[in-house]
Short mmCIF file of C-alpha atoms and ligand atoms in Angstrom, two decimals:
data_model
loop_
_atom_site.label_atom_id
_atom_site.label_comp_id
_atom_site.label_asym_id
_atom_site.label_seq_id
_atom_site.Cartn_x
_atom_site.Cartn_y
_atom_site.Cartn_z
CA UNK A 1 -0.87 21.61 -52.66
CA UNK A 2 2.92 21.09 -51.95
CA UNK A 3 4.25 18.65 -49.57
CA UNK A 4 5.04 21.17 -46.75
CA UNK A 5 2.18 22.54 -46.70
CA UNK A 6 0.29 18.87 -46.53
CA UNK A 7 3.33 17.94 -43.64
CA UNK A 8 1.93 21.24 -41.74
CA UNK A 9 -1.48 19.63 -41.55
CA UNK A 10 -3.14 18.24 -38.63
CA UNK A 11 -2.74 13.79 -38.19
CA UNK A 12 -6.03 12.83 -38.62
CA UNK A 13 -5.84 10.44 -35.40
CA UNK A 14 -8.24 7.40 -35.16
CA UNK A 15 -11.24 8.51 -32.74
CA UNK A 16 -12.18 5.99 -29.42
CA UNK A 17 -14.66 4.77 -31.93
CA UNK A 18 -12.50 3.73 -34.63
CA UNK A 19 -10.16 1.83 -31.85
CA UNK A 20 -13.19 0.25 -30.02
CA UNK A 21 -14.52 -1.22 -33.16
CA UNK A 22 -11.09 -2.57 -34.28
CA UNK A 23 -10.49 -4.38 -30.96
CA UNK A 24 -13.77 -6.03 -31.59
CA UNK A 25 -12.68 -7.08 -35.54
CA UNK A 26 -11.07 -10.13 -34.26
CA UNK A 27 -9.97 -11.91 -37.27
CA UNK A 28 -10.42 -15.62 -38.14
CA UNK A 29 -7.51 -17.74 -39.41
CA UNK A 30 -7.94 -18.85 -43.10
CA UNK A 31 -6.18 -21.71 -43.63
CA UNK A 32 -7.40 -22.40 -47.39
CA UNK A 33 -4.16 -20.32 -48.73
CA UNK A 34 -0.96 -22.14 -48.94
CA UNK A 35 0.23 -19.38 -46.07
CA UNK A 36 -2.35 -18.39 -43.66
CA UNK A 37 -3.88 -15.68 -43.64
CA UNK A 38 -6.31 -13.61 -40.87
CA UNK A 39 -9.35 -12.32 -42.32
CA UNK A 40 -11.00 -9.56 -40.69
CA UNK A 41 -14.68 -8.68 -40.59
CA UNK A 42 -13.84 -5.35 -41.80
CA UNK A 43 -10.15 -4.90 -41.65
CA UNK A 44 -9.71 -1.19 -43.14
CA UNK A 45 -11.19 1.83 -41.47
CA UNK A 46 -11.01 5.57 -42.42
CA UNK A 47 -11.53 9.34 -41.40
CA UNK A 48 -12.18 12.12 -43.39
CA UNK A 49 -11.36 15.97 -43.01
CA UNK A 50 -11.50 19.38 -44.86
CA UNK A 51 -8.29 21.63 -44.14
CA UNK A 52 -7.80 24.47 -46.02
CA UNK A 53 -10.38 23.23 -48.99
CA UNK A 54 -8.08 20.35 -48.98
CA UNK A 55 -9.86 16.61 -48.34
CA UNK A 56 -8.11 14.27 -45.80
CA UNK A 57 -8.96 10.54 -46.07
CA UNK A 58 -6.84 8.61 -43.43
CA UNK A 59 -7.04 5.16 -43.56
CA UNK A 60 -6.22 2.78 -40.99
CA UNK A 61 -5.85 -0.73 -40.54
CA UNK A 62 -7.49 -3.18 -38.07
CA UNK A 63 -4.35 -5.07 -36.84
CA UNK A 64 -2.58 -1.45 -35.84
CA UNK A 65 -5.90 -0.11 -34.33
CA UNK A 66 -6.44 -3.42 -31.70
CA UNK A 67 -3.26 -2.38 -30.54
CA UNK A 68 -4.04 1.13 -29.38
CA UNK A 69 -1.50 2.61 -32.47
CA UNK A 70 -3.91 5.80 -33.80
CA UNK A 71 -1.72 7.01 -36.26
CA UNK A 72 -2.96 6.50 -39.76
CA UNK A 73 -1.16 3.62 -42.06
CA UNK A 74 -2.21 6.14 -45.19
CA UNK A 75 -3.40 9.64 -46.05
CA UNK A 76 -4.97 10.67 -49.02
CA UNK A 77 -4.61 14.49 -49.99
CA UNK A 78 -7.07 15.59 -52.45
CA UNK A 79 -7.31 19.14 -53.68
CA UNK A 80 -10.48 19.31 -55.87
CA UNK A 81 -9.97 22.94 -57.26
CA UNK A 82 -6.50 21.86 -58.69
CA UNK A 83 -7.85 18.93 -59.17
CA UNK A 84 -4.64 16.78 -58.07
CA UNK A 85 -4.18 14.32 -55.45
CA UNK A 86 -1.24 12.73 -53.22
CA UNK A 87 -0.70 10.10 -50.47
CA UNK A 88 1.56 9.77 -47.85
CA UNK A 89 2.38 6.24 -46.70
CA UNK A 90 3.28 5.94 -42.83
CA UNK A 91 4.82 2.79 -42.86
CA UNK A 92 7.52 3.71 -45.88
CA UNK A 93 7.39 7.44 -45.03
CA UNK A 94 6.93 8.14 -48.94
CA UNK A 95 4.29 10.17 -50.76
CA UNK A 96 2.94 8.25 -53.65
CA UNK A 97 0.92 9.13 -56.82
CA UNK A 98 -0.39 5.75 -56.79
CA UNK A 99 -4.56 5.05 -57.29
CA UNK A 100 -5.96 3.49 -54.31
CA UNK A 101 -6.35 -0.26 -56.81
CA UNK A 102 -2.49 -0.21 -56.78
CA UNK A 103 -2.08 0.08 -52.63
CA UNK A 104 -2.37 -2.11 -49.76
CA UNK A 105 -6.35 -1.34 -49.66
CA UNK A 106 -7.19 -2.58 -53.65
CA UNK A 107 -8.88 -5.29 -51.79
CA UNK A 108 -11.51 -3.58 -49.90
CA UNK A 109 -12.27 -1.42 -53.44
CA UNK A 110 -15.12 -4.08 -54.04
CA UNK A 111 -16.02 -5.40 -50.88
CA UNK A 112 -17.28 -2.94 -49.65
CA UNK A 113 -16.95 -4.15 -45.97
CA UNK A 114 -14.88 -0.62 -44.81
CA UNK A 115 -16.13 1.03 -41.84
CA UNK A 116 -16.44 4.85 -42.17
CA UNK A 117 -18.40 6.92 -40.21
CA UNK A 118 -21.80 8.57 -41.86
CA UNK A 119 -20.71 11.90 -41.42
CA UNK A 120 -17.27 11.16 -43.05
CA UNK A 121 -18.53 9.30 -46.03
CA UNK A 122 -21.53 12.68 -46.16
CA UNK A 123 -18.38 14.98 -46.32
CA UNK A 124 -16.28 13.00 -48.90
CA UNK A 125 -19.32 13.07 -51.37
CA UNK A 126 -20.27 16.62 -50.84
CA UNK A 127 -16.66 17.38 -51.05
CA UNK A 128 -15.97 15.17 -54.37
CA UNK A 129 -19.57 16.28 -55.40
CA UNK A 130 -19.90 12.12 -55.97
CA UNK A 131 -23.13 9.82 -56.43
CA UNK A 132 -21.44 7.17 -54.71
CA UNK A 133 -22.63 5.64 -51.44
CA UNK A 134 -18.96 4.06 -50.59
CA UNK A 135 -16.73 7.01 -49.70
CA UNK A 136 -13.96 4.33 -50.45
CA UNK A 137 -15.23 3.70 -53.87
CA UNK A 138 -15.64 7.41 -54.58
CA UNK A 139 -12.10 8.23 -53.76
CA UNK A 140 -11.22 5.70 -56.19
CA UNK A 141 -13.56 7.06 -58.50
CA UNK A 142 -12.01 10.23 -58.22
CA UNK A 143 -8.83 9.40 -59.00
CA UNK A 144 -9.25 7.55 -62.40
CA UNK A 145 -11.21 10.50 -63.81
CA UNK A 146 -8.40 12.65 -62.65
CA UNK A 147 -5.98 11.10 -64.44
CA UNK A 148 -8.14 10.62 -67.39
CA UNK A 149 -8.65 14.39 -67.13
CA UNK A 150 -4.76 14.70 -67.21
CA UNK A 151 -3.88 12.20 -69.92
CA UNK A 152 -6.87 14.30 -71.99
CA UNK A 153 -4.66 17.38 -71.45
CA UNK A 154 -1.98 15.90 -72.73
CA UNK A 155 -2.59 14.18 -75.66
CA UNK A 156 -4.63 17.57 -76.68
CA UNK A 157 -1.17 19.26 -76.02
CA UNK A 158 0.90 16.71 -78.12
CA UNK A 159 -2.04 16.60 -80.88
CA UNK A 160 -1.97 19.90 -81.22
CA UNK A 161 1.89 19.93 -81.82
CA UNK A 162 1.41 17.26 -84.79
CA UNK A 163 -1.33 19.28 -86.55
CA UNK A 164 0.98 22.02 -85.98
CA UNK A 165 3.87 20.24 -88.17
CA UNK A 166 1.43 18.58 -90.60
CA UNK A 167 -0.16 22.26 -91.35
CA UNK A 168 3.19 23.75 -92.54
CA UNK A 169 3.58 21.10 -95.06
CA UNK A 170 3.70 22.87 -98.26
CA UNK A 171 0.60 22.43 -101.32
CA UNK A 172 0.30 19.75 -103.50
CA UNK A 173 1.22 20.37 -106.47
CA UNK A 174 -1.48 21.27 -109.33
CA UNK A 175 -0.76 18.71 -111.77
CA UNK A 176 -0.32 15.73 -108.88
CA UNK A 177 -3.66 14.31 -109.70
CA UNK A 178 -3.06 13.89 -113.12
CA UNK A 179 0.92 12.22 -112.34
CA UNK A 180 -0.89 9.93 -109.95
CA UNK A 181 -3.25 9.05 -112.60
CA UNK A 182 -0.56 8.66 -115.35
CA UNK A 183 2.90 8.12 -113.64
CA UNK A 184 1.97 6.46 -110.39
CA UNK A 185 0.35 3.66 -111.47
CA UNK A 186 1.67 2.02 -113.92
CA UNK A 187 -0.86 -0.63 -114.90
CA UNK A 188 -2.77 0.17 -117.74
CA UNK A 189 -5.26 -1.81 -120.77
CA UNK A 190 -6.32 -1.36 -123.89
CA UNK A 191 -9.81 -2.34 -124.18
CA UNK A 192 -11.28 -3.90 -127.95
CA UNK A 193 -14.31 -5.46 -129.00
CA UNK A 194 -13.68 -9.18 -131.03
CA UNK A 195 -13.64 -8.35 -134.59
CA UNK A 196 -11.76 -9.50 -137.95
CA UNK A 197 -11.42 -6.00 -139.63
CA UNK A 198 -7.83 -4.91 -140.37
CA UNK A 199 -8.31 -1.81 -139.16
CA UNK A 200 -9.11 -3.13 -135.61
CA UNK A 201 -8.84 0.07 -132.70
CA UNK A 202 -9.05 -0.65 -128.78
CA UNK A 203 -9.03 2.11 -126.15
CA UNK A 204 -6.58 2.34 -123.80
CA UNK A 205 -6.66 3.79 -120.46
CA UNK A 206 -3.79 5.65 -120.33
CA UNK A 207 -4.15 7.68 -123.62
CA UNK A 208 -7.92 7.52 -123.12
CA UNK A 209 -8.83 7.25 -126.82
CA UNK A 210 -8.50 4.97 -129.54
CA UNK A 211 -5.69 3.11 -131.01
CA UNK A 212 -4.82 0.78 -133.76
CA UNK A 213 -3.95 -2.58 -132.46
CA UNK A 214 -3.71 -6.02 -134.34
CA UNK A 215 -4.25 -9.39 -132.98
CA UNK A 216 -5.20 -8.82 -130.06
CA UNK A 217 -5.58 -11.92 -127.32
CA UNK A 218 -7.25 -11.10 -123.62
CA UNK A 219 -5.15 -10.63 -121.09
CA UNK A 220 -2.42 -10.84 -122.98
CA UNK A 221 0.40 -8.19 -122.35
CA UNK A 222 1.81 -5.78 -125.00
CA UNK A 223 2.50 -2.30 -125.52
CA UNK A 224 0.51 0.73 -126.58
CA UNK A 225 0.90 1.75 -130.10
CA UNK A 226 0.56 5.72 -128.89
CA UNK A 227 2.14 6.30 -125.83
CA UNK A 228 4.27 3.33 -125.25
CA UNK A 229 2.90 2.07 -122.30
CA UNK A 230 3.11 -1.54 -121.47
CA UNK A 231 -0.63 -2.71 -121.49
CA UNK A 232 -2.68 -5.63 -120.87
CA UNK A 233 -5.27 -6.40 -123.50
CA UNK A 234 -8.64 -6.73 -122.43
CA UNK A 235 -11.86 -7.99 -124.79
CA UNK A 236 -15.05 -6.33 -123.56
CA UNK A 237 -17.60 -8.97 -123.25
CA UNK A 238 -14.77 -11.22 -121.40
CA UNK A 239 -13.37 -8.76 -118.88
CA UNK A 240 -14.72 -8.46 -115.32
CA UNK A 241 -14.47 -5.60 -113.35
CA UNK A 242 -10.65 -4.66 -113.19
CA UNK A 243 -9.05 -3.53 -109.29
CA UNK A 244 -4.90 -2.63 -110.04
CA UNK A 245 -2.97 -3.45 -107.41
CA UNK A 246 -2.20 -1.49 -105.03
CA UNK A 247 0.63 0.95 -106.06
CA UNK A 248 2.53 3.01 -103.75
CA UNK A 249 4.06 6.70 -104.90
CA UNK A 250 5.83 9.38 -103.61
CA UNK A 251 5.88 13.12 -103.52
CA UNK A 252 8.82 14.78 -102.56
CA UNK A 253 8.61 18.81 -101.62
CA UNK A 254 10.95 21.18 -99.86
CA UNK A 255 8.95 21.75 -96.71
CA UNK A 256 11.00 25.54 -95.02
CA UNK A 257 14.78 25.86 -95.14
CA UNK A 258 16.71 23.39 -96.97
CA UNK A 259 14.03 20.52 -95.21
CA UNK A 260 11.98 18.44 -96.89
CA UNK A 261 8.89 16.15 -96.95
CA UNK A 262 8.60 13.08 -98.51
CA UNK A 263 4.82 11.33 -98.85
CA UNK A 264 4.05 8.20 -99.42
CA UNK A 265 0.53 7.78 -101.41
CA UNK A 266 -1.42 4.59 -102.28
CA UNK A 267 -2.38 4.26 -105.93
CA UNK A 268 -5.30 2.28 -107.24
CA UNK A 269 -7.72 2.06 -110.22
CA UNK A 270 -10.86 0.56 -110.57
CA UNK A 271 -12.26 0.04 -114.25
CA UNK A 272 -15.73 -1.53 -113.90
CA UNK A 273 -16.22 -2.86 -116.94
CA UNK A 274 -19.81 -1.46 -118.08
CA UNK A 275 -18.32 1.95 -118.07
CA UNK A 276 -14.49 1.06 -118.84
CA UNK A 277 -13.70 4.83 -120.18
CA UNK A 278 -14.48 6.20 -116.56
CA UNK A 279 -12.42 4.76 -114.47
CA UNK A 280 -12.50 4.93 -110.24
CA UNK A 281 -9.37 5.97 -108.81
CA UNK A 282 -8.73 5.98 -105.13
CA UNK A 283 -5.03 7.76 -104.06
CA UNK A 284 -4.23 7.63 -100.00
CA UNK A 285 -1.51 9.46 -98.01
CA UNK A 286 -0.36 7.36 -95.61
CA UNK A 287 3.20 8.11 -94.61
CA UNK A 288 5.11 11.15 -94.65
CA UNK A 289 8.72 11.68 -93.71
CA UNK A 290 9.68 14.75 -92.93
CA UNK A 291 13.70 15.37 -92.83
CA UNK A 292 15.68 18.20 -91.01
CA UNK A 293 18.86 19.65 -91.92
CA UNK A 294 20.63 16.69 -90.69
CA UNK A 295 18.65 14.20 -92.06
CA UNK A 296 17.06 13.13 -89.24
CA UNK A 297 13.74 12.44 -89.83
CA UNK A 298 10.40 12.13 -88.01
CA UNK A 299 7.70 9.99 -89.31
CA UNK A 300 3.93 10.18 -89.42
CA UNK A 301 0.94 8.14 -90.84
CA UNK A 302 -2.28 8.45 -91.25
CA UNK A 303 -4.29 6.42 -88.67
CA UNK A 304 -6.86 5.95 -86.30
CA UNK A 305 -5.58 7.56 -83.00
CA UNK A 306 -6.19 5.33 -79.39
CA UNK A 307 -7.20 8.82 -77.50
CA UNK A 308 -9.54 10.61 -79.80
CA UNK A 309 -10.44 7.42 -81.81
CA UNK A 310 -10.78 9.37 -85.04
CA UNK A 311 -8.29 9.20 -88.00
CA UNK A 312 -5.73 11.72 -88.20
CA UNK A 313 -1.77 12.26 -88.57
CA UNK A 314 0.13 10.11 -86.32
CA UNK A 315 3.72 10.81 -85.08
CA UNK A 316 5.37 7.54 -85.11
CA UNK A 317 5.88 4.43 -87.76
CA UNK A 318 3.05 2.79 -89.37
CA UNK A 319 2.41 -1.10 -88.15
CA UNK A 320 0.40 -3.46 -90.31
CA UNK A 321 -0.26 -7.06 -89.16
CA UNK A 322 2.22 -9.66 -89.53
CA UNK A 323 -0.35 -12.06 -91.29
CA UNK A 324 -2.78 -10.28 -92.35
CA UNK A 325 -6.09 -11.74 -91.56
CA UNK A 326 -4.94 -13.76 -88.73
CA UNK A 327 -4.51 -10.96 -86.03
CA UNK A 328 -2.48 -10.68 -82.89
CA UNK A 329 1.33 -9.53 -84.53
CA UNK A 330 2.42 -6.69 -85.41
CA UNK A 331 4.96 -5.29 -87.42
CA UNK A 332 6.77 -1.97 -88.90
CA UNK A 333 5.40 -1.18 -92.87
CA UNK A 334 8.51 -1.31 -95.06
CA UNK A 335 8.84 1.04 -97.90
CA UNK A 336 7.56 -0.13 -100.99
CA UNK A 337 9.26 0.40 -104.78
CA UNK A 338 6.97 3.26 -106.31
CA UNK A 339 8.01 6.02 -108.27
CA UNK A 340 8.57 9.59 -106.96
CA UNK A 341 7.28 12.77 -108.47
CA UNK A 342 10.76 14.85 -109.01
CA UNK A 343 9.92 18.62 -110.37
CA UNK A 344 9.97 19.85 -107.17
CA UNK A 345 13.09 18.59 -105.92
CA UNK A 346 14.27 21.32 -107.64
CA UNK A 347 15.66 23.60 -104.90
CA UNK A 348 16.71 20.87 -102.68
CA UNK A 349 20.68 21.09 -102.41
CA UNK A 350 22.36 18.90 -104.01
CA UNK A 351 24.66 17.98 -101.25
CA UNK A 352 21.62 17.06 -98.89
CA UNK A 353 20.40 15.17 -101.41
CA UNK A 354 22.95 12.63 -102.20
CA UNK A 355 23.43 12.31 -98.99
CA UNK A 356 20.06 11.05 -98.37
CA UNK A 357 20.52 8.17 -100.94
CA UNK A 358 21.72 6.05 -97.80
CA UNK A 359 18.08 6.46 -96.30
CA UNK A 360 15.23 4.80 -96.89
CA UNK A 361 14.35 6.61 -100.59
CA UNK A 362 17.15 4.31 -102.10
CA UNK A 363 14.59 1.80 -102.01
CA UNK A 364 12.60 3.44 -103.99
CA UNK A 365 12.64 3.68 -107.83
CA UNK A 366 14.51 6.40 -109.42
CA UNK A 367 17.32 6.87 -107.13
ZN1 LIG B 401 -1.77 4.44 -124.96
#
């Protein structure tokens, strides 16, 4: 359906009905508006047509028709089998894309007070294969599932891109779990039953066995005799279920030729304290960075999407609320300190990566 080939068509011309009725539309003046305004009984007319499988709706308007003009003010073009549609507006001489709620005639869209002969509004639902009695309204109705048709096509398109990228990302490494676990987050306890022996031992959750310890008070901070680890002493009996806070981490791979990938994961342990040698962890992708040659980078996060309204990988940057729990603003996640798992930076250049020291991984630890 090109333009020259729509030009080519026959005018749909108003009929001696169409004219006869107009002339007898005479409008009152409405003086309730600040400018006044003439209401008709019906105002808009229309026409329909098949030409070449192609539907022609004319429309016309009242004020034009009492005055013998036949000529249409608007044509809508639909072409159901390539499922597009165009106007053509007489009075600018410009075709438009626009939906019939954005033109001149949005107001007769639920009035429903449009004259249209029976046989026209017959052949616009046969044509548009529509359960709608108002030809007007089905026209309409055409149009916004078209373009909801369209958008679907294209968001499939662009999804399908993302999953593209996201699927050459490389593996995650085999010992990541276990780094998370002991690396990523970095708050850990030592758990002890009260007692006066000398020989006093407390568990702590990063060795996961028992250690000596002496003196211990709950909550109180310290170190771990074994591996070193800053700790926070807990006395069973006293402690209540333990959540860490949230911790943030990040894996850096090469991702193809000299590019690379840097995720951002969400670290946090729940001890509950009935079962304090098992604890819950819970580790989240949410961001990853991916960096070109260049260094220019594209950014993704894991979200719920507006189209498909399912979770997935998201190109763009991650928003949280301003104020949490009071809705309405918006605003961009910044990076958060967190430590990044280094063995496989190996094979990353070293000129690309100082370079990228003046990016966003400065702010995080260990650069
Ligand atoms: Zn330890």
């Amino acid at each position: 359906m090109n333009k020259k080939e729509l030009r080519n068509m026959k005018l749909l011309e108003a009929t001696d009905e169409l004219i006869k009725l107009a002339k007898e539309d005479v409008p009152v003046r409405d003086k309730r508006y600040y400018t006044e305004q003439l209401i008709y009984q019906r105002g808009l007319y229309l026409r329909a047509e098949v030409e070449n499988n192609i539907l022609k709706a004319a429309f016309y308007l009242a004020e034009y028709l009492s005055m013998d003009c036949r000529k249409p003010v608007y044509t809508l073009y639909i072409d159901k089998k390539n499922d597009i549609f165009k106007g053509y507006d007489y009075r600018t001489k410009k075709w438009s894309e626009s939906m019939l709620d954005k033109t001149i005639f949005s107001k007769w869209l639920y009035q429903e007070n449009s004259y249209m002969k029976e046989a026209d509004t017959a052949l616009i639902q046969k044509y548009l294969e529509s359960e709608y009695d108002d030809a007007f309204y089905a026209l309409y109705v055409y149009q916004r599932e078209q373009r909801h048709r369209r958008l679907g096509m294209k968001y499939e398109k662009i999804l399908t891109s993302w999953d593209q990228c996201m699927d050459r990302l490389p593996k995650i490494p085999k010992d990541w779990l276990r780094w998370q676990k002991k690396v990523g987050i970095t708050q850990n306890f030592i758990f002890y039953h009260y007692s006066r022996r000398k020989d006093q031992t407390g568990y702590c959750s990063w060795c996961e066995s028992e250690v000596p310890i002496s003196h211990p008070h709950h909550n109180a901070v310290g170190h771990c005799p074994k591996c070193r680890h800053q700790i926070q002493y807990k006395a069973l009996g006293r402690a209540k279920n333990i959540e860490t806070q949230k911790e943030t981490a990040y894996l850096l791979q090469t991702c193809g030729n000299n590019v690379f990938v840097l995720r951002e994961f969400q670290l946090q342990m729940l001890i509950v304290s009935s079962s304090y040698k098992k604890p819950v962890y819970s580790f989240f992708e949410r961001r990853r960075i991916l960096y070109d040659e260049k260094l220019n980078t594209k950014e993704y996060y894991f979200g719920r999407h507006h189209w498909t309204k399912e979770s997935r990988w998201i190109q763009g940057k991650l928003q949280v609320p301003l104020y949490p729990g009071y809705g309405g603003y918006m605003t961009y996640e910044k990076y958060n300190m967190g430590n990044i798992y280094g063995k496989s930076l190996y094979g990353i250049k070293n000129r690309t990566f100082r370079r990228t020291g003046s990016t966003n991984m400065q702010k995080s630890k260990g650069f």
